[in-house]
Short mmCIF file of C-alpha atoms in Angstrom, two decimals:
data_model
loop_
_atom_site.label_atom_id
_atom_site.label_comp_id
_atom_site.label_asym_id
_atom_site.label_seq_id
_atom_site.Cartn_x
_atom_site.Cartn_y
_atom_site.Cartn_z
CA UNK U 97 -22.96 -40.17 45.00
CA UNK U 98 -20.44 -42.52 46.54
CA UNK U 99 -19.61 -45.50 44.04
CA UNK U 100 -17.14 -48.56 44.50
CA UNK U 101 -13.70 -47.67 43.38
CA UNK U 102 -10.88 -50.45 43.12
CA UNK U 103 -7.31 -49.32 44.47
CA UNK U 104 -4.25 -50.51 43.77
CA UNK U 105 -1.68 -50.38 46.29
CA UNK U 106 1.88 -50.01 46.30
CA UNK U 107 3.92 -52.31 47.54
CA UNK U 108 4.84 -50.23 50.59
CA UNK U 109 1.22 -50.00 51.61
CA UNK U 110 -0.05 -53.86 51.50
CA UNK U 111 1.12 -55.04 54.80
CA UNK U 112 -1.52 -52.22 55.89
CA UNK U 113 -3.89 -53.94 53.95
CA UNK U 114 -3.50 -57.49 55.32
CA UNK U 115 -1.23 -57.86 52.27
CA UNK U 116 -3.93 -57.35 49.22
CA UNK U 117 -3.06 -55.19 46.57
CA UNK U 118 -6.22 -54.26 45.72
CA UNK U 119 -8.87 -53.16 48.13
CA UNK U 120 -12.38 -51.76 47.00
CA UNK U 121 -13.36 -48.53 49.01
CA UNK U 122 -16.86 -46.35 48.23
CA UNK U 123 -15.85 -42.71 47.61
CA UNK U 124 -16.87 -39.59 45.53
CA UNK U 125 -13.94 -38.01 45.41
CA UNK U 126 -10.41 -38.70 45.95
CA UNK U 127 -10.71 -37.19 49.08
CA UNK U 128 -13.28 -39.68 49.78
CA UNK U 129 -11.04 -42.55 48.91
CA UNK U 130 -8.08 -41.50 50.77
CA UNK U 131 -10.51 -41.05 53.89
CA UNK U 132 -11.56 -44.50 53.78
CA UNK U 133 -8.35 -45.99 53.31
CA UNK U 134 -7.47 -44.58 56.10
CA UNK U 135 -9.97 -45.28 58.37
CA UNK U 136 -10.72 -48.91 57.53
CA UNK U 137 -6.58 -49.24 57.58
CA UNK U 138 -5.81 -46.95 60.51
CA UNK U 139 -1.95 -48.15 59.26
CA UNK U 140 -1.91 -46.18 56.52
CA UNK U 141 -2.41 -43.06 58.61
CA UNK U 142 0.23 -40.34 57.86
CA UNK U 143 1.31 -41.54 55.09
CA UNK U 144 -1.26 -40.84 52.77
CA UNK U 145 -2.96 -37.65 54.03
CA UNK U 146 -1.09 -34.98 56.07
CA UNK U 147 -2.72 -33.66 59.90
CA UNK U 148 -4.06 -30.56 57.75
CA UNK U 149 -5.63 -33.36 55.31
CA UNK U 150 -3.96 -32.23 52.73
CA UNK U 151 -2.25 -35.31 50.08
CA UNK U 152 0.86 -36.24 51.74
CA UNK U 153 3.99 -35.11 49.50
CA UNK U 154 5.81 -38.60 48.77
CA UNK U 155 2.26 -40.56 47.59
CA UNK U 156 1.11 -40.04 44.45
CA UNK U 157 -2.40 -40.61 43.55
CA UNK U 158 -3.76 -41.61 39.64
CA UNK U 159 -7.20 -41.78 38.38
CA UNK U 160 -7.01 -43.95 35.66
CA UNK U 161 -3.71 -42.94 35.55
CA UNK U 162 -4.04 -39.70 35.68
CA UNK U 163 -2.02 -37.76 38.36
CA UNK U 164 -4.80 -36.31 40.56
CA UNK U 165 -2.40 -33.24 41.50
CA UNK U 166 -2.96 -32.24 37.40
CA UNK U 167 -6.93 -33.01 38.05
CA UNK U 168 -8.50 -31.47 40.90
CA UNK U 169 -6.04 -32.88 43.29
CA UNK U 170 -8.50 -34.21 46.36
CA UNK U 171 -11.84 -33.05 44.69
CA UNK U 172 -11.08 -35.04 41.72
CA UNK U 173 -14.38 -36.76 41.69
CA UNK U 174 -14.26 -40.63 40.86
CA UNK U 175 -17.04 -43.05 39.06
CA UNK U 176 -18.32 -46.37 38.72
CA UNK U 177 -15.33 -48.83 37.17
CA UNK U 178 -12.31 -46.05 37.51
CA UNK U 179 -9.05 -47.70 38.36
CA UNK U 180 -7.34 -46.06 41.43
CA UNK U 181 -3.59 -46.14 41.87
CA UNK U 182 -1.08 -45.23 44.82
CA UNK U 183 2.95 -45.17 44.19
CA UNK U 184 5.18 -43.71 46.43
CA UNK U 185 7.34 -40.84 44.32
CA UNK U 186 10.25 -42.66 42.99
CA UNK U 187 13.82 -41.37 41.45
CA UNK U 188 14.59 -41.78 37.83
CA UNK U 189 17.38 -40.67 35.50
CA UNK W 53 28.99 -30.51 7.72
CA UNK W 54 32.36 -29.78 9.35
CA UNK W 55 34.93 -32.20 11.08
CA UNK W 56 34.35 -31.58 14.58
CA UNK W 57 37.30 -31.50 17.10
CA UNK W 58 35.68 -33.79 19.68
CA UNK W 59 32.97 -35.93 19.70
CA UNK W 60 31.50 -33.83 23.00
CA UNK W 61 30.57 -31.35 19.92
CA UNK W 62 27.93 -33.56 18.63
CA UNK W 63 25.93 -34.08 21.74
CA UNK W 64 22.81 -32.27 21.17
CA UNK W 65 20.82 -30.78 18.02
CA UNK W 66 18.97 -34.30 17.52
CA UNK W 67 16.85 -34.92 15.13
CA UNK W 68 12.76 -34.62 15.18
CA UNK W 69 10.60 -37.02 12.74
CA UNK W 70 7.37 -36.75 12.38
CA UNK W 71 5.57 -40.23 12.83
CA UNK W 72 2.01 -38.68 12.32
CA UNK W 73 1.05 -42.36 10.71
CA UNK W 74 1.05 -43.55 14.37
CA UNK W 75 -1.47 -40.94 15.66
CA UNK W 76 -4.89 -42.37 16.87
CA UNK W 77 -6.24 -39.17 15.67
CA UNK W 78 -5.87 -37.76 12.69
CA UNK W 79 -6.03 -33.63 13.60
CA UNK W 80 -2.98 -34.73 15.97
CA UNK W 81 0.13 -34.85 14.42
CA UNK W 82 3.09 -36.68 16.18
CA UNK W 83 7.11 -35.37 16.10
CA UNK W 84 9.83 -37.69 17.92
CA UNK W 85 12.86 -35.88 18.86
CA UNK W 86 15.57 -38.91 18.79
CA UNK W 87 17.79 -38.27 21.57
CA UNK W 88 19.52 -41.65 21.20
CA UNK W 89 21.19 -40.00 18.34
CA UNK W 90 23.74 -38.20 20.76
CA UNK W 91 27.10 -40.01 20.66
CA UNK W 92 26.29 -41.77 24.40
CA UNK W 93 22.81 -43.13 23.21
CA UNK W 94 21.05 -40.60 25.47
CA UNK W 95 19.30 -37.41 26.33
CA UNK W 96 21.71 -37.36 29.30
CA UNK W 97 24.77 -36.68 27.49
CA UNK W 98 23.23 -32.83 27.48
CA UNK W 99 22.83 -32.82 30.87
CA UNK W 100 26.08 -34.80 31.35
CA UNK W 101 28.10 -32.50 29.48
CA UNK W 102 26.55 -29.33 30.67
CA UNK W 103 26.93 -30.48 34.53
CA UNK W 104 30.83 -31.28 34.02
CA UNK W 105 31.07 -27.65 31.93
CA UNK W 106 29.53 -26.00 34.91
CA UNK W 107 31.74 -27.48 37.67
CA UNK W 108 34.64 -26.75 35.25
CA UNK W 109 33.65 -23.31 35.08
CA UNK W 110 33.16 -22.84 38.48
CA UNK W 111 36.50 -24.43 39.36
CA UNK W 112 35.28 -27.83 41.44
CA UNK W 113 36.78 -29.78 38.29
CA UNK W 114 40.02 -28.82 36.70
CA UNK W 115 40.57 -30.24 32.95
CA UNK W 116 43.61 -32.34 32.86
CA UNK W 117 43.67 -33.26 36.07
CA UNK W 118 43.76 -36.83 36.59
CA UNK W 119 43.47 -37.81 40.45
CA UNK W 120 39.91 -36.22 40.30
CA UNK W 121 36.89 -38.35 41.15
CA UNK W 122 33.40 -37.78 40.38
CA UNK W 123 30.40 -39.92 41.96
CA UNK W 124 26.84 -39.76 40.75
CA UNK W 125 23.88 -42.05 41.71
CA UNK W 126 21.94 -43.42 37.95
CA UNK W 127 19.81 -46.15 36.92
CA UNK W 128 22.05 -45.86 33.37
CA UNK W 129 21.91 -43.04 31.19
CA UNK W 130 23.28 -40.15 32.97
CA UNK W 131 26.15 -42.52 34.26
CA UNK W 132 26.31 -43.37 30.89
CA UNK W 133 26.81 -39.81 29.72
CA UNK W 134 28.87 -39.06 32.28
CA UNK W 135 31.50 -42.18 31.84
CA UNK W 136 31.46 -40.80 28.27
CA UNK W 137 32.61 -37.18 29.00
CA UNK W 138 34.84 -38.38 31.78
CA UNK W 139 36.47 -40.43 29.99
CA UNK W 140 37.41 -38.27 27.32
CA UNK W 141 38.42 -35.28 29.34
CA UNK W 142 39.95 -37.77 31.80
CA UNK W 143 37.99 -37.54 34.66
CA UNK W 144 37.99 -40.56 37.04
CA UNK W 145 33.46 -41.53 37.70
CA UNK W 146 32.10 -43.70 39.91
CA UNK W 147 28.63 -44.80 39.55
CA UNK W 148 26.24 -45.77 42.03
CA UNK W 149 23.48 -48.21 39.86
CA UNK W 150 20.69 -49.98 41.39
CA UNK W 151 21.58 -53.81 40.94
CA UNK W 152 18.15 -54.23 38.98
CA UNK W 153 18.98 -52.16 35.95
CA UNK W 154 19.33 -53.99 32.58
CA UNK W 155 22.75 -55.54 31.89
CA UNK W 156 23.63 -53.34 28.96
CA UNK W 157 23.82 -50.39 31.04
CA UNK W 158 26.28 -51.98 33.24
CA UNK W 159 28.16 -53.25 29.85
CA UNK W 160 27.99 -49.52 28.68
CA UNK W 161 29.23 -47.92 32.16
CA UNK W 162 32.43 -50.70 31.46
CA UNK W 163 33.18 -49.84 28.21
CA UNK W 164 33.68 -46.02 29.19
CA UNK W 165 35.91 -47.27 32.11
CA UNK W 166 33.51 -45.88 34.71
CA UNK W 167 33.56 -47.64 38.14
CA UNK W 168 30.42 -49.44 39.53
CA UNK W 169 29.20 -49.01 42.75
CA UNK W 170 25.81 -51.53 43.36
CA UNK W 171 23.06 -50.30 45.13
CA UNK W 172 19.88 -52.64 46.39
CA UNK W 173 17.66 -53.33 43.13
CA UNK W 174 14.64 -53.46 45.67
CA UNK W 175 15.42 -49.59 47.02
CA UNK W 176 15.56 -48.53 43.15
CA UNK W 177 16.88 -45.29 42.09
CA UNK W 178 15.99 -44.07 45.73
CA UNK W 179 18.52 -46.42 47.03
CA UNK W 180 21.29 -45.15 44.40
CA UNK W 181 20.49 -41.87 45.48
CA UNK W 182 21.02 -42.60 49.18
CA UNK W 183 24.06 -44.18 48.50
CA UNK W 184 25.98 -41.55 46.39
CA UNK W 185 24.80 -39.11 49.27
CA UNK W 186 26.51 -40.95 51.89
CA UNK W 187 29.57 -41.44 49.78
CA UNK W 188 29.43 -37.53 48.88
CA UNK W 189 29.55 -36.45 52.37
CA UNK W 190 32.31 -39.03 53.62
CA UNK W 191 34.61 -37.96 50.75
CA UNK W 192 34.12 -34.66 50.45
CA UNK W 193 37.12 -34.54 48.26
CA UNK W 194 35.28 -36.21 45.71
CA UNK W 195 33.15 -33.95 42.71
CA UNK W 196 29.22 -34.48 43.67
CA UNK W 197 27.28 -33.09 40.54
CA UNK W 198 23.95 -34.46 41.71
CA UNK W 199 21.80 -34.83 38.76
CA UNK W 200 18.55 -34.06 40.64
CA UNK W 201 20.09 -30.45 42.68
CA UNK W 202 21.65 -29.68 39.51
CA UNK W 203 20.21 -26.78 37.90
CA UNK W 204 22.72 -27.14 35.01
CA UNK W 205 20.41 -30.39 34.03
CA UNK W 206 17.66 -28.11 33.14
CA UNK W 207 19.62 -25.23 32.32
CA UNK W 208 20.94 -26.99 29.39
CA UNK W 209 17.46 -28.13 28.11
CA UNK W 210 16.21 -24.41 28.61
CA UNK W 211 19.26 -23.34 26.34
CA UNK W 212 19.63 -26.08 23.70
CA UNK W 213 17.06 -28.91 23.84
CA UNK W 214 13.61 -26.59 24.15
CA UNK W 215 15.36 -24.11 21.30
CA UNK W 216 15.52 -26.51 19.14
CA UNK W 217 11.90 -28.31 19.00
CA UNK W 218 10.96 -24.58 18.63
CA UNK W 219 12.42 -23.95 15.79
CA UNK W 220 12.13 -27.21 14.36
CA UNK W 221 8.38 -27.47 14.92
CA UNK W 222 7.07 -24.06 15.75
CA UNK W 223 3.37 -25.18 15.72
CA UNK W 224 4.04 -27.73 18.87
CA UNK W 225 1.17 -27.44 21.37
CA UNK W 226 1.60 -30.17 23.50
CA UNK W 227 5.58 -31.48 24.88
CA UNK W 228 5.66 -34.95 26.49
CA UNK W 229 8.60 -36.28 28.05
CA UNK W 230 9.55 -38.96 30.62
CA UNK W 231 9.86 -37.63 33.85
CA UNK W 232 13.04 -38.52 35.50
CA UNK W 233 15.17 -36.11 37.49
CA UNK W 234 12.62 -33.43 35.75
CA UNK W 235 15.18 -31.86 33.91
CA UNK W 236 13.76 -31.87 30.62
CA UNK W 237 10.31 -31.32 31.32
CA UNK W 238 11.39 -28.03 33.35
CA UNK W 239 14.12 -26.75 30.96
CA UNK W 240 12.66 -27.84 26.78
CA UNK W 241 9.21 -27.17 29.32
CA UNK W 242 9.73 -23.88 30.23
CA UNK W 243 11.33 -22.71 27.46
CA UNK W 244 8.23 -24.03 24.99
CA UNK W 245 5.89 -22.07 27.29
CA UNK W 246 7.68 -18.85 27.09
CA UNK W 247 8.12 -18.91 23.01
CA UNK W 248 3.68 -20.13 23.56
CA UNK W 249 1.74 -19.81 26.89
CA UNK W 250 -0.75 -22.14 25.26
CA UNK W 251 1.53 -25.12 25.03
CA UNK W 252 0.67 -27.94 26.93
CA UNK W 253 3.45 -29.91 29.20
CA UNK W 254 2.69 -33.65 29.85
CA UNK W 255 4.70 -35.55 31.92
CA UNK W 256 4.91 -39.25 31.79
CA UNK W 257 5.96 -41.74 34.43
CA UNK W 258 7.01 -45.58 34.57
CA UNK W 259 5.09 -46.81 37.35
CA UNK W 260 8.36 -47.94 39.33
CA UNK W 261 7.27 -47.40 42.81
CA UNK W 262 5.26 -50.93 41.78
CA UNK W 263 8.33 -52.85 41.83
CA UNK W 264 10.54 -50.74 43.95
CA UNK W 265 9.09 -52.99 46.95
CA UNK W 266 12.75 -52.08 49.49
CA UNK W 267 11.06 -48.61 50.74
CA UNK W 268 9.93 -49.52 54.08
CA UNK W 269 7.71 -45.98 54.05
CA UNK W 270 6.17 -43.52 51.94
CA UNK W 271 8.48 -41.24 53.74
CA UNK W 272 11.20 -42.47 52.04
CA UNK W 273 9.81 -41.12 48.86
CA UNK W 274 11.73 -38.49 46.58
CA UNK W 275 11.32 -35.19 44.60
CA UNK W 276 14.28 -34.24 42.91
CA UNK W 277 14.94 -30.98 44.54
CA UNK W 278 15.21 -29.01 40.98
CA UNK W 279 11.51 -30.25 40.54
CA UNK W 280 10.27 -27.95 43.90
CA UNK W 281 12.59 -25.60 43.37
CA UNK W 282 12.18 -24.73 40.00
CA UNK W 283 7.90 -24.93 40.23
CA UNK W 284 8.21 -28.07 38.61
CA UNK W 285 4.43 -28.65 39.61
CA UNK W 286 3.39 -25.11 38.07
CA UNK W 287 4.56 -25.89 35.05
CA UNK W 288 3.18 -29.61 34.20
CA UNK W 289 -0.69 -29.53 32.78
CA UNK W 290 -0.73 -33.20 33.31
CA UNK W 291 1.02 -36.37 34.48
CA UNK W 292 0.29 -39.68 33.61
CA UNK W 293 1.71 -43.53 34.66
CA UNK W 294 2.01 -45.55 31.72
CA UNK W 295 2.97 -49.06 32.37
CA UNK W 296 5.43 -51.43 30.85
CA UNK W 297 2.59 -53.57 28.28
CA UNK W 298 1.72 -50.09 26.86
CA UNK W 299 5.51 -49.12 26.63
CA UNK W 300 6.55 -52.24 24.73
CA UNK W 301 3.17 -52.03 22.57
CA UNK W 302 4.66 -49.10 21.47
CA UNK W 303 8.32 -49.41 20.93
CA UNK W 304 7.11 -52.07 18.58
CA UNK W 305 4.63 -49.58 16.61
CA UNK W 306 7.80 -47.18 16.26
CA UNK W 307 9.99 -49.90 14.58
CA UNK W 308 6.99 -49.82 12.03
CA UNK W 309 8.19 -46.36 11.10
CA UNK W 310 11.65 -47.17 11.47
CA UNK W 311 12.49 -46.06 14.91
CA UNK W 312 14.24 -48.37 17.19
CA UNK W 313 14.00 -46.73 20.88
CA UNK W 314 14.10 -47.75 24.50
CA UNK W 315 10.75 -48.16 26.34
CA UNK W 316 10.66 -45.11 28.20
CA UNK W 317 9.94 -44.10 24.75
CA UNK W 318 7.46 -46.44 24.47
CA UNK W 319 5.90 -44.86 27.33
CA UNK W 320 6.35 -41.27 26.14
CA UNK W 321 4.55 -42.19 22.73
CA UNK W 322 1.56 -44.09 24.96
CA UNK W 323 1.30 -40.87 26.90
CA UNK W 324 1.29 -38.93 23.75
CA UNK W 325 -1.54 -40.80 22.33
CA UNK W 326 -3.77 -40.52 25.57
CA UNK W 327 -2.70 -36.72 24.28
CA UNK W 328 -4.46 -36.79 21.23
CA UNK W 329 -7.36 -39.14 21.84
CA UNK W 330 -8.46 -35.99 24.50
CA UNK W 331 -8.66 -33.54 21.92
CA UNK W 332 -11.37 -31.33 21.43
CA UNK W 333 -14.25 -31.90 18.52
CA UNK W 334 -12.23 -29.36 16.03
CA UNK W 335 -9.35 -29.17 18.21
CA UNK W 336 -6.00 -29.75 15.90
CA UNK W 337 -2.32 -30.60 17.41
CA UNK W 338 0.78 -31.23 16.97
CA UNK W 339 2.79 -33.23 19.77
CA UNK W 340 6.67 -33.51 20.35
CA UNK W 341 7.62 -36.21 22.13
CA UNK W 342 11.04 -36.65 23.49
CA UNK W 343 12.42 -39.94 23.10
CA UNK W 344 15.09 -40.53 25.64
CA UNK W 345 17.47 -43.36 23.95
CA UNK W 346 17.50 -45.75 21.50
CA UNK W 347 16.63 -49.53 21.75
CA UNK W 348 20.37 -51.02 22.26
CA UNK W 349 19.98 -50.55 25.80
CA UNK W 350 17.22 -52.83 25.69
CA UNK W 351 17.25 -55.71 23.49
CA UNK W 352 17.80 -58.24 26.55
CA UNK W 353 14.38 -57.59 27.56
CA UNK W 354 13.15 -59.31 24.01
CA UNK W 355 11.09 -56.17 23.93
CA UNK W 356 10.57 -56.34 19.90
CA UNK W 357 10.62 -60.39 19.24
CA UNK W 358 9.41 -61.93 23.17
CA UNK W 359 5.88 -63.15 24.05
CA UNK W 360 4.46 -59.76 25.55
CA UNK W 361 3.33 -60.43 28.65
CA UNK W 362 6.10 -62.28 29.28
CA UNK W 363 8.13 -59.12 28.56
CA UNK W 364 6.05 -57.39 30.47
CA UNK W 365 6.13 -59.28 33.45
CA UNK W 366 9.96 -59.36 33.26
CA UNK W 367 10.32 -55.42 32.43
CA UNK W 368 7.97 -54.75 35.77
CA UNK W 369 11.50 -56.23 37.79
CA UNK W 370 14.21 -54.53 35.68
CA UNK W 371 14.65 -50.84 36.16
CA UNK W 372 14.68 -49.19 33.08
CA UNK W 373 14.44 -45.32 33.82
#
């Protein structure tokens, strides 16, 4: 059952959103999430899922900051009041 | 205890203290191994060390040799560790450091004579990394370890680092370490789960790509190539963002038990304690943590004595891993 999921966006991402860093999407799944963002924000396109749908390499994707690739990647199912975050894969060291 | 020849003999075999008082559960018990014991304050002196043995062995450095220049991209530590060895086998390094690091790593990277070479704060280590790539391939004169390509960074945590938690705390089942260039995860990593299949890898991130606000596209985004090469995504169970309140909440729960370490500790311990708060009912632990430095590095961020979300809000601008 789809449920309202708050998403925090990176930097990057915000001109895409009008410039919020939060948006609110209804989703299931991560999958779900990702599919909305996209199609209410048709700028985000590419750089979040690949053509195959498939999670693009250089976005990372947390469930209350979880990494969703350690979860159930894009089945990782999401509920009411969990915190979604996007950050682009960054160097450290 | 022996007199040792050269201080590049005491990098490594660092101490692990328990701090099980800290635990938010009691059947998990916590270990620290205190990298900022090595003589350059950091886990990177290993990797330092071992990278400049392996181009010496494989002739691309030549001891005693003067003229030769290194360049290596860092937000601190390994430049750190590398001025340090460089300096003492006389080794000419240039570092390329994002402009948003904390002063005392530029301070350090002076006091070992190492050059600085400023890269945008906004473009983060990404930025460093672009630089020293550019540099690399218009001088290729110059030595190019390449932390990230190196697989001397986790070869040395595979031989030494993960060898040692093992035998000093043979019951670990979960290892949690900051996730950098990867190195230790995939070396002490790898290493744990071959001595115990059932140990769990947890790999904790700052959540830089917040601040790092120069990448004009997700497709500037990096993996450090040892990470894909080396399965680096195989071998983690989890991976977790801990951000800088929780990092500095816990740096200051360490100097409770004495410990005085930098705040990617911080966020190591926070990840550590999401670790044990997941346990099973009847499920018992024991968690080594890797702490990557001590505190010196930080004290300008007021980290232990500032108003914390004013410390916060200022360690979300300053690149500290």
């Amino acid at each position: 059952m789809a449920v309202a999921v708050e998403v925090r966006l990176p930097t990057v991402l915000r001109p895409q959103a009008g410039g919020q860093s939060t948006v609110t999407v209804e989703a299931s799944t991560i999958g779900d999430v990702l599919r909305q963002l996209v199609s209410e924000y048709p700028g985000m396109s590419g750089q979040l899922l690949n053509a195959d749908g498939s999670l693009h390499r250089f976005v990372n994707v947390y469930v209350n900051d979880d990494d969703v690739r350690y979860l159930d990647a894009l089945e990782t199912p999401v509920k009411e009041g969990d915190e979604v975050s996007l950050l682009p894969a960054v160097a450290g060291g | 205890m022996v007199a040792r020849r050269s201080v590049l003999e005491l990098i490594g075999d660092t101490p692990l203290v328990e701090v099980s008082e800290l635990s938010p559960n009691p059947a998990a018990r916590l270990f620290v191994k205190l990298e900022g014991q090595n003589p350059g304050g950091s886990v990177k002196d290993r990797v330092a060390l071992a990278m400049v043995e392996d181009a010496e062995k494989a002739g691309l450095l030549r001891p005693g040799d003067g003229d030769q220049v290194l360049v290596e991209p860092s937000s601190g530590n390994t430049g750190i560790g590398l001025a340090l060895v460089c300096r003492v086998k006389g080794y000419h390094l240039k570092v390329v450091l994002p402009s948003s690091v904390s002063p005392e790593r530029r301070q350090l990277l002076d006091v070992w004579g190492a050059e600085v070479i400023e890269s945008p704060g906004q473009e983060g280590s990404n930025g460093a990394v672009r630089i020293a790539r550019e540099l690399a391939a218009a001088h290729p004169e110059w030595v190019f370890l390449y932390q990230y390509a190196n697989h001397a960074n986790p070869r040395t945590h595979y031989e030494r680092t993960g060898p040692e938690i093992w035998r000093d705390c043979p019951e670990v089942t979960h290892f949690v370490a900051g996730l950098g260039t990867s190195g230790t995860l995939l070396g002490a990593g790898r290493y744990l789960k071959q001595c115990n299949p059932a140990v769990q890898i947890w790999a904790v991130e700052p959540p830089a790509g917040e601040t790092v606000d120069g990448l004009r596209s997700l497709d500037e985004g990096f993996i450090p190539p040892i990470f894909e090469e080396l399965g680096g995504a195989t071998l983690l169970d989890r991976k977790i963002v801990v951000r800088p309140r929780e990092s500095i909440e816990w740096v200051r729960r360490l100097a409770d038990v004495g410990i005085f370490a930098g705040l990617s500790t911080g966020a190591a311990m926070a990840g550590a304690a999401k670790c044990a708060t997941q346990l099973q009912d009847g499920e018992e632990a024991a968690i080594v943590v890797v702490s990557a430095d001590g505190g010196w590095k930080y004290l300008s961020s007021g980290a232990w004595t500032g108003d914390i979300d004013e410390v916060a809000e200022r360690a979300r601008s300053t690149l500290y891993f």
